[in-house]
Amino acid sequence: MPLGIIIILIAALAKLTLGVDVVTQIANTTAGGTNVHLEDYIESYRRQFTANLDDYNNRIDALHKLFERNLETVEIQKHLLLDRIRQTDEGLFPLELLNVQNKKCVSKHRNEIPSSAGTQDDISKCLETAKYQLRDIGTEPRQLLKALNNYYSNNFEKSISSCLAEANTPFTCVEGEILKANEFTINHNLKFNEEMDNSEHYARAHIKAALNCSFVIHFQAAMSIAETKLNIDLCMKSEDNYCMCKEGYTCNNLQRVPLSDLNSENIAIANPLYGTSNTCLMLTASSEGEDNLEDDAIRPQAAPID
């Protein structure tokens, strides 16, 4: 039930209980000489108090909506990133159909693309953390709103009922209580504004944290996608960092290269193909110890002397 209706019902109950005619005209007149009905005078302030409560509610709701709109931005960015990952993955299928080399290159680097499920989970965690914090935003302002509503509904209305019970000077008593209510409202409004500022800073901090969390995921995904495309392209151009033999071809010309020949300070090594008819060469590194063991294995052994 709206607060204004509650206040009116309380006033009506006061009339019935106290038997006071609240439509009695005030003996005093305003500066313009117009008589004022006491009931209208009180009701005008009740409407003002109700407007104060509505303003508090609207400001708190606006803060929550601001927070939610920014989280919707993160949600939209998440869907855009998922679409980009999907399009990148779908773009690899035509490459695989071109030739065997492309298929091997795509197969090698496909898993470097961020998965849609993993990306969605990561961004969802950013959103869940921010939404969890949303529960605490506006807690203090709502407590102040509740306290102000309680003052209007209880303290003020009880005081007004007591004033109306006075037969001699109800207007003077009512005017004093209204002044007290206005003073309470002003002091309360200062506290409310301060708590709203604190809540807004709190909200913006968590909005920024959610956006930063999402940005890191977007940046890492974009870098992974770009790097994957580059690696696949280099692989298809045979500029990859590994050697791929043609399908169906092998090389039987296996030669071992001592580790000492692979010294990084040497500008070159001996060419094992020089002076031979071989057209391919497969090198394998071996330690000096391994070479000695192999030499010992093939070297004829002297028969033991009895």
CSV table of C-alpha atoms in Angstrom, one decimal:
chain,number,residue,atom,x,y,z
A,1,MET,CA,0.0,0.0,0.0
A,2,PRO,CA,1.5,3.4,-0.9
A,3,LEU,CA,2.9,5.4,2.0
A,4,GLY,CA,0.6,8.4,1.3
A,5,ILE,CA,-2.5,6.2,1.7
A,6,ILE,CA,-1.1,4.8,5.0
A,7,ILE,CA,-0.6,8.3,6.4
A,8,ILE,CA,-4.1,9.3,5.4
A,9,LEU,CA,-5.5,6.2,7.1
A,10,ILE,CA,-3.5,7.0,10.3
A,11,ALA,CA,-4.9,10.5,10.3
A,12,ALA,CA,-8.5,9.3,9.8
A,13,LEU,CA,-8.0,6.9,12.7
A,14,ALA,CA,-6.7,9.7,14.8
A,15,LYS,CA,-9.9,11.6,14.1
A,16,LEU,CA,-12.1,8.7,15.1
A,17,THR,CA,-10.1,8.0,18.2
A,18,LEU,CA,-9.7,11.5,19.5
A,19,GLY,CA,-13.0,12.9,18.2
A,20,VAL,CA,-11.2,16.0,17.0
A,21,ASP,CA,-12.6,18.1,14.1
A,22,VAL,CA,-9.5,18.6,12.0
A,23,VAL,CA,-11.3,20.7,9.5
A,24,THR,CA,-11.5,23.5,12.1
A,25,GLN,CA,-10.2,26.7,10.6
A,26,ILE,CA,-7.1,28.2,12.0
A,27,ALA,CA,-7.8,31.3,13.9
A,28,ASN,CA,-4.6,32.8,12.5
A,29,THR,CA,-4.6,33.9,8.9
A,30,THR,CA,-1.8,33.8,6.3
A,31,ALA,CA,-0.1,36.9,5.1
A,32,GLY,CA,-2.6,37.2,2.3
A,33,GLY,CA,-5.5,37.1,4.8
A,34,THR,CA,-6.7,33.7,3.5
A,35,ASN,CA,-8.0,31.2,6.1
A,36,VAL,CA,-6.2,27.8,6.1
A,37,HIS,CA,-7.8,24.5,7.1
A,38,LEU,CA,-5.6,22.6,9.5
A,39,GLU,CA,-6.3,19.3,7.7
A,40,ASP,CA,-5.1,20.8,4.4
A,41,TYR,CA,-2.1,22.3,6.1
A,42,ILE,CA,-1.0,18.9,7.5
A,43,GLU,CA,-1.8,17.0,4.3
A,44,SER,CA,0.4,19.3,2.2
A,45,TYR,CA,3.4,18.3,4.3
A,46,ARG,CA,2.4,14.6,4.2
A,47,ARG,CA,2.6,14.9,0.4
A,48,GLN,CA,6.0,16.6,0.6
A,49,PHE,CA,7.2,13.8,2.9
A,50,THR,CA,5.9,11.1,0.5
A,51,ALA,CA,7.8,12.9,-2.3
A,52,ASN,CA,11.0,12.8,-0.3
A,53,LEU,CA,10.7,9.0,0.1
A,54,ASP,CA,9.9,8.6,-3.6
A,55,ASP,CA,13.0,10.6,-4.5
A,56,TYR,CA,15.2,8.4,-2.3
A,57,ASN,CA,13.7,5.3,-3.9
A,58,ASN,CA,14.2,6.6,-7.4
A,59,ARG,CA,17.8,7.5,-6.8
A,60,ILE,CA,18.6,4.1,-5.4
A,61,ASP,CA,16.9,2.3,-8.3
A,62,ALA,CA,18.8,4.6,-10.8
A,63,LEU,CA,22.1,3.5,-9.2
A,64,HIS,CA,21.2,-0.2,-9.6
A,65,LYS,CA,20.1,0.3,-13.2
A,66,LEU,CA,23.4,2.1,-14.0
A,67,PHE,CA,25.3,-0.9,-12.7
A,68,GLU,CA,23.1,-3.4,-14.6
A,69,ARG,CA,23.5,-1.4,-17.9
A,70,ASN,CA,27.3,-1.6,-17.6
A,71,LEU,CA,27.1,-5.3,-17.0
A,72,GLU,CA,25.0,-5.7,-20.1
A,73,THR,CA,27.9,-4.2,-22.0
A,74,VAL,CA,30.2,-7.0,-20.8
A,75,GLU,CA,27.5,-9.5,-21.8
A,76,ILE,CA,27.3,-8.0,-25.3
A,77,GLN,CA,31.1,-8.1,-25.6
A,78,LYS,CA,31.1,-11.7,-24.6
A,79,HIS,CA,28.8,-12.7,-27.4
A,80,LEU,CA,30.9,-10.7,-29.9
A,81,LEU,CA,34.0,-12.5,-28.9
A,82,LEU,CA,32.3,-15.9,-29.0
A,83,ASP,CA,31.2,-15.1,-32.6
A,84,ARG,CA,34.7,-14.2,-33.6
A,85,ILE,CA,36.1,-17.5,-32.2
A,86,ARG,CA,33.4,-19.4,-34.0
A,87,GLN,CA,34.1,-17.6,-37.3
A,88,THR,CA,37.8,-18.2,-36.9
A,89,ASP,CA,37.3,-21.9,-36.3
A,90,GLU,CA,34.8,-22.2,-39.2
A,91,GLY,CA,37.3,-20.5,-41.5
A,92,LEU,CA,39.8,-23.3,-41.0
A,93,PHE,CA,37.6,-26.0,-42.6
A,94,PRO,CA,38.0,-24.7,-46.2
A,95,LEU,CA,41.8,-24.6,-45.7
A,96,GLU,CA,41.9,-28.3,-44.7
A,97,LEU,CA,40.3,-29.3,-47.9
A,98,LEU,CA,42.8,-27.6,-50.2
A,99,ASN,CA,45.7,-30.1,-49.8
A,100,VAL,CA,47.4,-32.4,-47.3
A,101,GLN,CA,49.9,-29.8,-46.3
A,102,ASN,CA,47.2,-27.4,-45.3
A,103,LYS,CA,45.4,-30.1,-43.4
A,104,LYS,CA,48.5,-30.9,-41.4
A,105,CYS,CA,49.1,-27.3,-40.6
A,106,VAL,CA,45.6,-26.6,-39.5
A,107,SER,CA,45.6,-29.8,-37.4
A,108,LYS,CA,48.8,-28.8,-35.7
A,109,HIS,CA,47.7,-25.2,-34.7
A,110,ARG,CA,43.9,-25.5,-34.4
A,111,ASN,CA,44.0,-26.2,-30.6
A,112,GLU,CA,45.8,-22.9,-30.1
A,113,ILE,CA,42.5,-21.0,-30.7
A,114,PRO,CA,40.7,-20.3,-27.5
A,115,SER,CA,37.7,-22.6,-27.0
A,116,SER,CA,34.2,-21.1,-26.9
A,117,ALA,CA,33.2,-22.9,-23.8
A,118,GLY,CA,36.3,-21.9,-21.9
A,119,THR,CA,36.0,-18.2,-23.0
A,120,GLN,CA,32.3,-18.1,-22.0
A,121,ASP,CA,33.1,-19.6,-18.6
A,122,ASP,CA,35.9,-17.0,-18.0
A,123,ILE,CA,33.7,-14.0,-18.9
A,124,SER,CA,30.8,-15.4,-17.0
A,125,LYS,CA,33.0,-15.5,-13.9
A,126,CYS,CA,33.7,-11.8,-14.3
A,127,LEU,CA,29.9,-11.1,-14.5
A,128,GLU,CA,29.1,-13.4,-11.6
A,129,THR,CA,31.6,-11.7,-9.4
A,130,ALA,CA,30.2,-8.2,-10.3
A,131,LYS,CA,26.6,-9.3,-9.8
A,132,TYR,CA,27.4,-10.7,-6.4
A,133,GLN,CA,28.7,-7.3,-5.4
A,134,LEU,CA,25.4,-5.7,-6.6
A,135,ARG,CA,23.7,-7.1,-3.6
A,136,ASP,CA,25.6,-4.7,-1.3
A,137,ILE,CA,25.2,-1.6,-3.4
A,138,GLY,CA,22.7,0.9,-1.9
A,139,THR,CA,22.5,-1.0,1.4
A,140,GLU,CA,23.2,2.1,3.6
A,141,PRO,CA,21.0,4.4,1.6
A,142,ARG,CA,18.1,1.9,1.9
A,143,GLN,CA,18.6,1.8,5.6
A,144,LEU,CA,18.4,5.6,5.8
A,145,LEU,CA,15.2,5.5,3.6
A,146,LYS,CA,13.7,3.0,6.0
A,147,ALA,CA,14.6,5.2,9.0
A,148,LEU,CA,13.0,8.3,7.3
A,149,ASN,CA,9.9,6.4,6.4
A,150,ASN,CA,9.6,5.1,10.0
A,151,TYR,CA,10.0,8.7,11.4
A,152,TYR,CA,7.2,10.0,9.1
A,153,SER,CA,4.9,7.0,9.8
A,154,ASN,CA,5.4,6.8,13.5
A,155,ASN,CA,7.0,9.7,15.2
A,156,PHE,CA,5.5,12.5,13.1
A,157,GLU,CA,1.9,11.0,13.0
A,158,LYS,CA,1.9,10.3,16.7
A,159,SER,CA,3.0,13.8,17.4
A,160,ILE,CA,0.3,15.2,15.1
A,161,SER,CA,-2.4,13.1,16.7
A,162,SER,CA,-1.3,14.5,20.1
A,163,CYS,CA,-1.5,18.0,18.8
A,164,LEU,CA,-5.0,17.5,17.4
A,165,ALA,CA,-6.1,16.3,20.8
A,166,GLU,CA,-5.4,19.8,22.3
A,167,ALA,CA,-8.5,21.9,22.3
A,168,ASN,CA,-6.8,25.3,22.6
A,169,THR,CA,-3.9,25.6,20.3
A,170,PRO,CA,-3.6,22.7,17.9
A,171,PHE,CA,-2.1,24.8,15.1
A,172,THR,CA,0.8,25.9,17.2
A,173,CYS,CA,1.5,22.4,18.2
A,174,VAL,CA,1.2,21.1,14.7
A,175,GLU,CA,3.5,23.8,13.3
A,176,GLY,CA,6.1,22.9,15.9
A,177,GLU,CA,6.0,19.2,14.9
A,178,ILE,CA,6.3,20.1,11.2
A,179,LEU,CA,9.3,22.2,11.9
A,180,LYS,CA,10.9,19.2,13.8
A,181,ALA,CA,10.1,16.9,10.8
A,182,ASN,CA,11.6,19.3,8.3
A,183,GLU,CA,14.8,19.6,10.4
A,184,PHE,CA,15.0,15.8,10.7
A,185,THR,CA,14.5,15.6,6.9
A,186,ILE,CA,17.3,18.0,6.2
A,187,ASN,CA,19.8,16.3,8.5
A,188,HIS,CA,18.7,12.9,7.1
A,189,ASN,CA,19.1,14.1,3.5
A,190,LEU,CA,22.8,15.1,4.2
A,191,LYS,CA,23.5,11.6,5.4
A,192,PHE,CA,21.6,10.1,2.5
A,193,ASN,CA,23.6,12.1,-0.1
A,194,GLU,CA,26.8,11.1,1.5
A,195,GLU,CA,25.9,7.4,1.5
A,196,MET,CA,24.7,7.6,-2.1
A,197,ASP,CA,28.1,9.1,-3.2
A,198,ASN,CA,29.9,6.2,-1.4
A,199,SER,CA,27.6,3.7,-3.0
A,200,GLU,CA,28.2,5.2,-6.4
A,201,HIS,CA,32.0,5.0,-6.0
A,202,TYR,CA,31.6,1.4,-4.8
A,203,ALA,CA,29.5,0.6,-7.8
A,204,ARG,CA,31.9,2.2,-10.3
A,205,ALA,CA,34.8,0.4,-8.8
A,206,HIS,CA,33.2,-3.0,-9.4
A,207,ILE,CA,32.0,-2.0,-12.8
A,208,LYS,CA,35.6,-1.1,-13.7
A,209,ALA,CA,36.8,-4.4,-12.3
A,210,ALA,CA,34.3,-6.4,-14.4
A,211,LEU,CA,35.2,-4.4,-17.5
A,212,ASN,CA,38.9,-5.0,-16.9
A,213,CYS,CA,38.4,-8.7,-16.2
A,214,SER,CA,36.5,-9.0,-19.5
A,215,PHE,CA,39.1,-6.9,-21.4
A,216,VAL,CA,42.0,-9.2,-20.3
A,217,ILE,CA,40.1,-12.2,-21.7
A,218,HIS,CA,39.3,-10.4,-24.9
A,219,PHE,CA,42.9,-9.3,-25.4
A,220,GLN,CA,44.3,-12.7,-24.7
A,221,ALA,CA,41.8,-14.3,-27.1
A,222,ALA,CA,42.5,-11.8,-29.9
A,223,MET,CA,46.3,-12.4,-29.5
A,224,SER,CA,45.8,-16.2,-29.6
A,225,ILE,CA,43.6,-16.0,-32.7
A,226,ALA,CA,46.1,-13.7,-34.5
A,227,GLU,CA,49.1,-15.9,-33.6
A,228,THR,CA,47.3,-19.1,-34.7
A,229,LYS,CA,46.5,-17.6,-38.1
A,230,LEU,CA,50.1,-16.5,-38.5
A,231,ASN,CA,51.4,-19.9,-37.5
A,232,ILE,CA,49.1,-21.7,-40.0
A,233,ASP,CA,50.0,-19.3,-42.7
A,234,LEU,CA,53.8,-19.8,-42.2
A,235,CYS,CA,53.3,-23.5,-42.0
A,236,MET,CA,51.5,-23.6,-45.3
A,237,LYS,CA,54.3,-21.5,-46.9
A,238,SER,CA,56.8,-24.0,-45.5
A,239,GLU,CA,58.2,-21.3,-43.2
A,240,ASP,CA,57.2,-23.2,-40.1
A,241,ASN,CA,59.8,-24.0,-37.5
A,242,TYR,CA,59.7,-27.7,-38.4
A,243,CYS,CA,60.4,-29.9,-41.5
A,244,MET,CA,57.6,-31.8,-43.0
A,245,CYS,CA,58.4,-34.5,-45.6
A,246,LYS,CA,56.2,-34.9,-48.5
A,247,GLU,CA,53.5,-37.5,-48.3
A,248,GLY,CA,54.9,-41.0,-49.1
A,249,TYR,CA,58.6,-39.9,-49.1
A,250,THR,CA,61.2,-41.1,-46.6
A,251,CYS,CA,64.9,-40.5,-46.3
A,252,ASN,CA,67.3,-43.3,-45.6
A,253,ASN,CA,70.4,-41.2,-45.5
A,254,LEU,CA,70.7,-40.9,-41.7
A,255,GLN,CA,73.9,-39.4,-40.3
A,256,ARG,CA,74.8,-38.7,-36.7
A,257,VAL,CA,76.3,-35.3,-36.0
A,258,PRO,CA,78.4,-35.0,-32.8
A,259,LEU,CA,77.2,-32.3,-30.4
A,260,SER,CA,80.6,-30.7,-30.7
A,261,ASP,CA,79.9,-29.9,-34.3
A,262,LEU,CA,76.7,-28.1,-33.3
A,263,ASN,CA,78.5,-25.5,-31.2
A,264,SER,CA,76.6,-22.2,-31.5
A,265,GLU,CA,80.0,-20.4,-31.9
A,266,ASN,CA,80.7,-22.2,-35.1
A,267,ILE,CA,79.4,-20.4,-38.2
A,268,ALA,CA,79.0,-23.6,-40.2
A,269,ILE,CA,79.4,-27.4,-40.1
A,270,ALA,CA,80.7,-29.9,-42.7
A,271,ASN,CA,78.3,-30.6,-45.6
A,272,PRO,CA,77.6,-34.4,-45.4
A,273,LEU,CA,76.1,-34.3,-49.0
A,274,TYR,CA,79.2,-33.0,-50.6
A,275,GLY,CA,80.6,-35.4,-53.2
A,276,THR,CA,77.6,-37.9,-52.9
A,277,SER,CA,74.6,-38.7,-55.0
A,278,ASN,CA,72.2,-38.4,-52.1
A,279,THR,CA,69.4,-35.8,-52.5
A,280,CYS,CA,68.2,-35.9,-48.9
A,281,LEU,CA,69.8,-36.0,-45.5
A,282,MET,CA,68.4,-36.7,-42.0
A,283,LEU,CA,70.6,-35.5,-39.2
A,284,THR,CA,70.5,-36.7,-35.6
A,285,ALA,CA,72.6,-35.3,-32.8
A,286,SER,CA,74.6,-37.7,-30.6
A,287,SER,CA,77.0,-37.2,-27.8
A,288,GLU,CA,80.7,-38.1,-28.0
A,289,GLY,CA,80.0,-41.0,-25.5
A,290,GLU,CA,77.4,-42.5,-27.8
A,291,ASP,CA,79.7,-42.4,-30.7
A,292,ASN,CA,82.4,-44.2,-28.7
A,293,LEU,CA,80.0,-46.8,-27.6
A,294,GLU,CA,78.9,-47.5,-31.1
A,295,ASP,CA,82.5,-47.7,-32.3
A,296,ASP,CA,83.3,-50.2,-29.5
A,297,ALA,CA,80.3,-52.2,-30.5
A,298,ILE,CA,81.4,-52.6,-34.1
A,299,ARG,CA,85.2,-52.8,-33.4
A,300,PRO,CA,86.5,-56.5,-33.5
A,301,GLN,CA,87.3,-57.6,-30.0
A,302,ALA,CA,90.5,-59.5,-29.3
A,303,ALA,CA,90.1,-63.1,-28.1
A,304,PRO,CA,90.9,-63.6,-24.5
A,305,ILE,CA,94.2,-65.3,-23.7
A,306,ASP,CA,93.9,-68.4,-21.6
